Amino acid sequence: MNKHVVLYKKLSAPLMERLEAQAQVTLIDDPKGPDGIARLRDALPQADGLLGASLKLDAQLLDLAPKLKAVSSVSVGVDNYDIDYLTSRGILLTNTPDVLTETTADTGFALIMATARRVVELASMVRDGQWTQNLGAKHFGTDVHGKKLGIIGMGRIGEAVARRGHFGFGMPVIYHSHSRKPAVEARFNAQYRSLEALLQEADFVCLTLPLTAETEGLIGAEQFAQMRPETIFINIARGKVVDEQALIHALQNKQIRAAGLDVFEREPIAADSPLLKLDNVVATPHMGSATHETREAMASCAVDNLLSALAGERPANLVNEELWNR
Ligand code: NAP
């Protein structure tokens, strides 16, 4: 057992057993805690492999790991990694696509339903003992079924959201993505739109694209101004794809109806964020993939990826594929 793996996320007992059968493992289970980073820094010089999530692993940190061969992220999004740096050092980066797609799309729909039907706001009213008479118009929501669903980023999760909208809720689907998706268009009768046209037309604008240099700040004041007062904005992608100040302004000024947000510019979001003071915001704690089944499947996929990489085999979910073709 000559490989050394540094884990910066706790695994279930069976997965830990699988990993420990193949490698020596150091667990830093709270890398963001008071002495977590110091412990991680101490462990990095021995690391052949790293496995974890939700931690920015920059070049400064990874320079401490001269033996590093592979980084296995327990996520599909890889915005926490400097891919060019990893590639330049020949370090394989892997992620966990597919296994979280349906669960994250479920979260998207939870936010669509919760914002449109004001579920959180009205349930709080009941819990607070404020349900004293039959509901009147000031508490009515808006329909989901039959409304136009606009998806920005028609990849795995975008497609799973589109499927729910089309088959489950009879929603006409429009989308914007890098490239046209003929199969999706055929399956869900989806129509391609420019970003501007989608923002103007969609009743629900749903973000399902990755955070990259190109998408950072993609949705700002100009884009909110193109939406309508009826528009509901849903973000299950990454917080930094949106200019949060512009979003707050759009919500406060009723430029849009509501927002369902699973991700934020800064996470955890500050308790005094103006977003949390707005009744027309449903905010969830980056829980897109957070079910027992899916998190276990993601961790299992990440372990498989890492073990393959350390064994010199091509991991199933290699992000910097060019390293394999060199
Ligand atoms: P994916 O299959 O790679 O889909 C992303 C789609 O976005 C692709 O279809 C891509 O288009 C499109 N895209 C990329 N850049 C674009 C741009 N500048 N303009 C328009 N479209 C663009 O990824 P996925 O598995 O669906 O995951 C998407 C993202 O969701 C992840 O990167 C992650 O950040 C986020 N996510 C969040 C949670 C959560 O907990 N909230 C959970 C899972 C994932 P092409 O296909 O044409 O290249």
PDB file of N, CA, C and O and ligand atoms in Angstrom, residues 76-77 100 104 153-157 176-179 181 208-210 214-215 236-238 262-263 286 288-289, ligand 1:
ATOM      1  N   VAL A  76     -20.078  17.726  -9.446  1.00  0.00           N
ATOM      2  CA  VAL A  76     -19.931  17.801 -10.906  1.00  0.00           C
ATOM      3  C   VAL A  76     -19.262  19.117 -11.286  1.00  0.00           C
ATOM      4  O   VAL A  76     -18.440  19.171 -12.202  1.00  0.00           O
ATOM      5  N   GLY A  77     -19.580  20.188 -10.544  1.00  0.00           N
ATOM      6  CA  GLY A  77     -18.976  21.499 -10.816  1.00  0.00           C
ATOM      7  C   GLY A  77     -17.507  21.477 -10.406  1.00  0.00           C
ATOM      8  O   GLY A  77     -17.147  20.930  -9.370  1.00  0.00           O
ATOM      9  N   LEU A 100     -25.824  12.712  -9.874  1.00  0.00           N
ATOM     10  CA  LEU A 100     -26.557  13.750  -9.136  1.00  0.00           C
ATOM     11  C   LEU A 100     -27.578  14.489  -9.995  1.00  0.00           C
ATOM     12  O   LEU A 100     -28.301  15.370  -9.519  1.00  0.00           O
ATOM     13  N   THR A 104     -30.627  16.869  -8.454  1.00  0.00           N
ATOM     14  CA  THR A 104     -30.470  18.323  -8.577  1.00  0.00           C
ATOM     15  C   THR A 104     -31.644  18.913  -9.364  1.00  0.00           C
ATOM     16  O   THR A 104     -32.143  20.003  -9.035  1.00  0.00           O
ATOM     17  N   GLY A 153     -28.417  26.724 -20.152  1.00  0.00           N
ATOM     18  CA  GLY A 153     -27.432  25.654 -19.944  1.00  0.00           C
ATOM     19  C   GLY A 153     -28.115  24.307 -20.104  1.00  0.00           C
ATOM     20  O   GLY A 153     -28.498  23.685 -19.129  1.00  0.00           O
ATOM     21  N   MET A 154     -28.282  23.868 -21.364  1.00  0.00           N
ATOM     22  CA  MET A 154     -29.023  22.617 -21.592  1.00  0.00           C
ATOM     23  C   MET A 154     -28.061  21.432 -21.595  1.00  0.00           C
ATOM     24  O   MET A 154     -27.769  20.827 -22.622  1.00  0.00           O
ATOM     25  N   GLY A 155     -27.554  21.105 -20.409  1.00  0.00           N
ATOM     26  CA  GLY A 155     -26.702  19.926 -20.241  1.00  0.00           C
ATOM     27  C   GLY A 155     -27.506  18.847 -19.543  1.00  0.00           C
ATOM     28  O   GLY A 155     -28.726  18.755 -19.693  1.00  0.00           O
ATOM     29  N   ARG A 156     -26.810  18.055 -18.721  1.00  0.00           N
ATOM     30  CA  ARG A 156     -27.482  16.933 -18.044  1.00  0.00           C
ATOM     31  C   ARG A 156     -28.613  17.427 -17.136  1.00  0.00           C
ATOM     32  O   ARG A 156     -29.747  16.940 -17.212  1.00  0.00           O
ATOM     33  N   ILE A 157     -28.299  18.391 -16.257  1.00  0.00           N
ATOM     34  CA  ILE A 157     -29.314  18.841 -15.297  1.00  0.00           C
ATOM     35  C   ILE A 157     -30.395  19.655 -16.013  1.00  0.00           C
ATOM     36  O   ILE A 157     -31.589  19.492 -15.740  1.00  0.00           O
ATOM     37  N   HIS A 176     -31.461  28.142 -23.761  1.00  0.00           N
ATOM     38  CA  HIS A 176     -30.282  28.766 -24.353  1.00  0.00           C
ATOM     39  C   HIS A 176     -29.082  27.968 -23.881  1.00  0.00           C
ATOM     40  O   HIS A 176     -29.000  27.600 -22.704  1.00  0.00           O
ATOM     41  N   SER A 177     -28.172  27.658 -24.772  1.00  0.00           N
ATOM     42  CA  SER A 177     -26.992  26.890 -24.404  1.00  0.00           C
ATOM     43  C   SER A 177     -25.882  27.230 -25.380  1.00  0.00           C
ATOM     44  O   SER A 177     -26.108  27.949 -26.361  1.00  0.00           O
ATOM     45  N   HIS A 178     -24.692  26.727 -25.125  1.00  0.00           N
ATOM     46  CA  HIS A 178     -23.591  26.919 -26.072  1.00  0.00           C
ATOM     47  C   HIS A 178     -23.989  26.448 -27.450  1.00  0.00           C
ATOM     48  O   HIS A 178     -23.797  27.140 -28.437  1.00  0.00           O
ATOM     49  N   SER A 179     -24.522  25.214 -27.479  1.00  0.00           N
ATOM     50  CA  SER A 179     -24.828  24.611 -28.777  1.00  0.00           C
ATOM     51  C   SER A 179     -26.279  24.137 -28.797  1.00  0.00           C
ATOM     52  O   SER A 179     -26.873  23.906 -27.740  1.00  0.00           O
ATOM     53  N   LYS A 181     -29.344  21.543 -29.213  1.00  0.00           N
ATOM     54  CA  LYS A 181     -29.485  20.156 -28.768  1.00  0.00           C
ATOM     55  C   LYS A 181     -30.675  19.530 -29.503  1.00  0.00           C
ATOM     56  O   LYS A 181     -31.803  19.535 -28.993  1.00  0.00           O
ATOM     57  N   THR A 208     -28.804  26.452 -15.208  1.00  0.00           N
ATOM     58  CA  THR A 208     -28.210  25.114 -15.010  1.00  0.00           C
ATOM     59  C   THR A 208     -26.910  25.016 -15.800  1.00  0.00           C
ATOM     60  O   THR A 208     -26.667  24.034 -16.487  1.00  0.00           O
ATOM     61  N   LEU A 209     -26.096  26.065 -15.719  1.00  0.00           N
ATOM     62  CA  LEU A 209     -24.810  26.000 -16.430  1.00  0.00           C
ATOM     63  C   LEU A 209     -23.659  26.079 -15.425  1.00  0.00           C
ATOM     64  O   LEU A 209     -23.850  26.431 -14.273  1.00  0.00           O
ATOM     65  N   PRO A 210     -22.458  25.737 -15.870  1.00  0.00           N
ATOM     66  CA  PRO A 210     -21.331  25.747 -14.929  1.00  0.00           C
ATOM     67  C   PRO A 210     -20.812  27.166 -14.695  1.00  0.00           C
ATOM     68  O   PRO A 210     -21.031  28.048 -15.533  1.00  0.00           O
ATOM     69  N   GLU A 214     -16.305  32.454 -18.506  1.00  0.00           N
ATOM     70  CA  GLU A 214     -17.281  32.997 -19.447  1.00  0.00           C
ATOM     71  C   GLU A 214     -18.642  33.257 -18.804  1.00  0.00           C
ATOM     72  O   GLU A 214     -19.351  34.192 -19.176  1.00  0.00           O
ATOM     73  N   THR A 215     -19.025  32.423 -17.832  1.00  0.00           N
ATOM     74  CA  THR A 215     -20.379  32.563 -17.268  1.00  0.00           C
ATOM     75  C   THR A 215     -20.420  33.408 -15.992  1.00  0.00           C
ATOM     76  O   THR A 215     -21.497  33.750 -15.519  1.00  0.00           O
ATOM     77  N   ILE A 236     -29.915  27.041  -9.686  1.00  0.00           N
ATOM     78  CA  ILE A 236     -29.378  25.820  -9.063  1.00  0.00           C
ATOM     79  C   ILE A 236     -27.984  25.544  -9.641  1.00  0.00           C
ATOM     80  O   ILE A 236     -27.495  24.420  -9.555  1.00  0.00           O
ATOM     81  N   ALA A 237     -27.363  26.574 -10.236  1.00  0.00           N
ATOM     82  CA  ALA A 237     -26.043  26.379 -10.860  1.00  0.00           C
ATOM     83  C   ALA A 237     -24.940  26.773  -9.874  1.00  0.00           C
ATOM     84  O   ALA A 237     -24.518  25.976  -9.050  1.00  0.00           O
ATOM     85  N   ARG A 238     -24.514  28.016  -9.952  1.00  0.00           N
ATOM     86  CA  ARG A 238     -23.529  28.555  -9.010  1.00  0.00           C
ATOM     87  C   ARG A 238     -23.867  30.035  -8.773  1.00  0.00           C
ATOM     88  O   ARG A 238     -24.276  30.744  -9.702  1.00  0.00           O
ATOM     89  N   ASP A 262     -30.555  28.262  -4.735  1.00  0.00           N
ATOM     90  CA  ASP A 262     -29.873  27.205  -3.974  1.00  0.00           C
ATOM     91  C   ASP A 262     -28.397  27.546  -3.789  1.00  0.00           C
ATOM     92  O   ASP A 262     -27.712  26.904  -3.014  1.00  0.00           O
ATOM     93  N   VAL A 263     -27.938  28.547  -4.534  1.00  0.00           N
ATOM     94  CA  VAL A 263     -26.510  28.872  -4.543  1.00  0.00           C
ATOM     95  C   VAL A 263     -26.330  30.388  -4.478  1.00  0.00           C
ATOM     96  O   VAL A 263     -27.185  31.143  -4.951  1.00  0.00           O
ATOM     97  N   HIS A 286     -27.503  25.346  -0.683  1.00  0.00           N
ATOM     98  CA  HIS A 286     -26.726  24.556  -1.657  1.00  0.00           C
ATOM     99  C   HIS A 286     -26.987  23.058  -1.425  1.00  0.00           C
ATOM    100  O   HIS A 286     -26.066  22.292  -1.146  1.00  0.00           O
ATOM    101  N   GLY A 288     -28.639  21.084  -3.645  1.00  0.00           N
ATOM    102  CA  GLY A 288     -29.055  20.478  -4.910  1.00  0.00           C
ATOM    103  C   GLY A 288     -28.977  18.965  -4.935  1.00  0.00           C
ATOM    104  O   GLY A 288     -29.917  18.284  -5.333  1.00  0.00           O
ATOM    105  N   SER A 289     -27.854  18.420  -4.516  1.00  0.00           N
ATOM    106  CA  SER A 289     -27.647  16.963  -4.595  1.00  0.00           C
ATOM    107  C   SER A 289     -27.749  16.307  -3.222  1.00  0.00           C
ATOM    108  O   SER A 289     -27.383  15.140  -3.063  1.00  0.00           O
TER     109      SER A 289
HETATM  110  P1  NAP B   1     -23.310  19.869 -18.070  1.00  0.00           P
HETATM  111  O1  NAP B   1     -23.961  18.589 -18.463  1.00  0.00           O
HETATM  112  O2  NAP B   1     -21.911  20.115 -18.464  1.00  0.00           O
HETATM  113  O3  NAP B   1     -24.250  21.047 -18.583  1.00  0.00           O
HETATM  114  C1  NAP B   1     -23.882  22.386 -18.595  1.00  0.00           C
HETATM  115  C2  NAP B   1     -24.481  23.029 -19.832  1.00  0.00           C
HETATM  116  O4  NAP B   1     -24.202  24.427 -19.780  1.00  0.00           O
HETATM  117  C3  NAP B   1     -23.877  22.494 -21.125  1.00  0.00           C
HETATM  118  O5  NAP B   1     -24.920  22.000 -21.917  1.00  0.00           O
HETATM  119  C4  NAP B   1     -23.222  23.698 -21.776  1.00  0.00           C
HETATM  120  O6  NAP B   1     -23.503  23.784 -23.150  1.00  0.00           O
HETATM  121  C5  NAP B   1     -23.911  24.854 -21.102  1.00  0.00           C
HETATM  122  N1  NAP B   1     -23.052  26.033 -21.050  1.00  0.00           N
HETATM  123  C6  NAP B   1     -21.794  26.131 -20.573  1.00  0.00           C
HETATM  124  N2  NAP B   1     -21.352  27.383 -20.690  1.00  0.00           N
HETATM  125  C7  NAP B   1     -22.343  28.078 -21.267  1.00  0.00           C
HETATM  126  C8  NAP B   1     -22.489  29.436 -21.677  1.00  0.00           C
HETATM  127  N3  NAP B   1     -21.504  30.328 -21.512  1.00  0.00           N
HETATM  128  N4  NAP B   1     -23.657  29.818 -22.246  1.00  0.00           N
HETATM  129  C9  NAP B   1     -24.639  28.923 -22.455  1.00  0.00           C
HETATM  130  N5  NAP B   1     -24.570  27.634 -22.082  1.00  0.00           N
HETATM  131  C10 NAP B   1     -23.428  27.229 -21.504  1.00  0.00           C
HETATM  132  O7  NAP B   1     -23.351  20.031 -16.485  1.00  0.00           O
HETATM  133  P2  NAP B   1     -24.472  19.530 -15.457  1.00  0.00           P
HETATM  134  O8  NAP B   1     -24.109  18.194 -14.945  1.00  0.00           O
HETATM  135  O9  NAP B   1     -25.809  19.749 -16.055  1.00  0.00           O
HETATM  136  O10 NAP B   1     -24.209  20.583 -14.265  1.00  0.00           O
HETATM  137  C11 NAP B   1     -24.349  21.974 -14.500  1.00  0.00           C
HETATM  138  C12 NAP B   1     -23.882  22.770 -13.305  1.00  0.00           C
HETATM  139  O11 NAP B   1     -24.819  22.667 -12.256  1.00  0.00           O
HETATM  140  C13 NAP B   1     -22.568  22.295 -12.661  1.00  0.00           C
HETATM  141  O12 NAP B   1     -21.432  22.781 -13.331  1.00  0.00           O
HETATM  142  C14 NAP B   1     -22.685  22.804 -11.250  1.00  0.00           C
HETATM  143  O13 NAP B   1     -22.046  24.061 -11.120  1.00  0.00           O
HETATM  144  C15 NAP B   1     -24.183  22.976 -11.038  1.00  0.00           C
HETATM  145  N6  NAP B   1     -24.682  22.051 -10.009  1.00  0.00           N
HETATM  146  C16 NAP B   1     -25.213  22.559  -8.877  1.00  0.00           C
HETATM  147  C17 NAP B   1     -25.698  21.712  -7.902  1.00  0.00           C
HETATM  148  C18 NAP B   1     -26.317  22.240  -6.653  1.00  0.00           C
HETATM  149  O14 NAP B   1     -26.153  21.641  -5.602  1.00  0.00           O
HETATM  150  N7  NAP B   1     -27.064  23.329  -6.711  1.00  0.00           N
HETATM  151  C19 NAP B   1     -25.612  20.323  -8.072  1.00  0.00           C
HETATM  152  C20 NAP B   1     -25.060  19.837  -9.239  1.00  0.00           C
HETATM  153  C21 NAP B   1     -24.581  20.707 -10.208  1.00  0.00           C
HETATM  154  P3  NAP B   1     -22.844  22.808 -24.254  1.00  0.00           P
HETATM  155  O15 NAP B   1     -23.389  21.445 -23.973  1.00  0.00           O
HETATM  156  O16 NAP B   1     -23.325  23.330 -25.537  1.00  0.00           O
HETATM  157  O17 NAP B   1     -21.369  22.898 -24.035  1.00  0.00           O
END
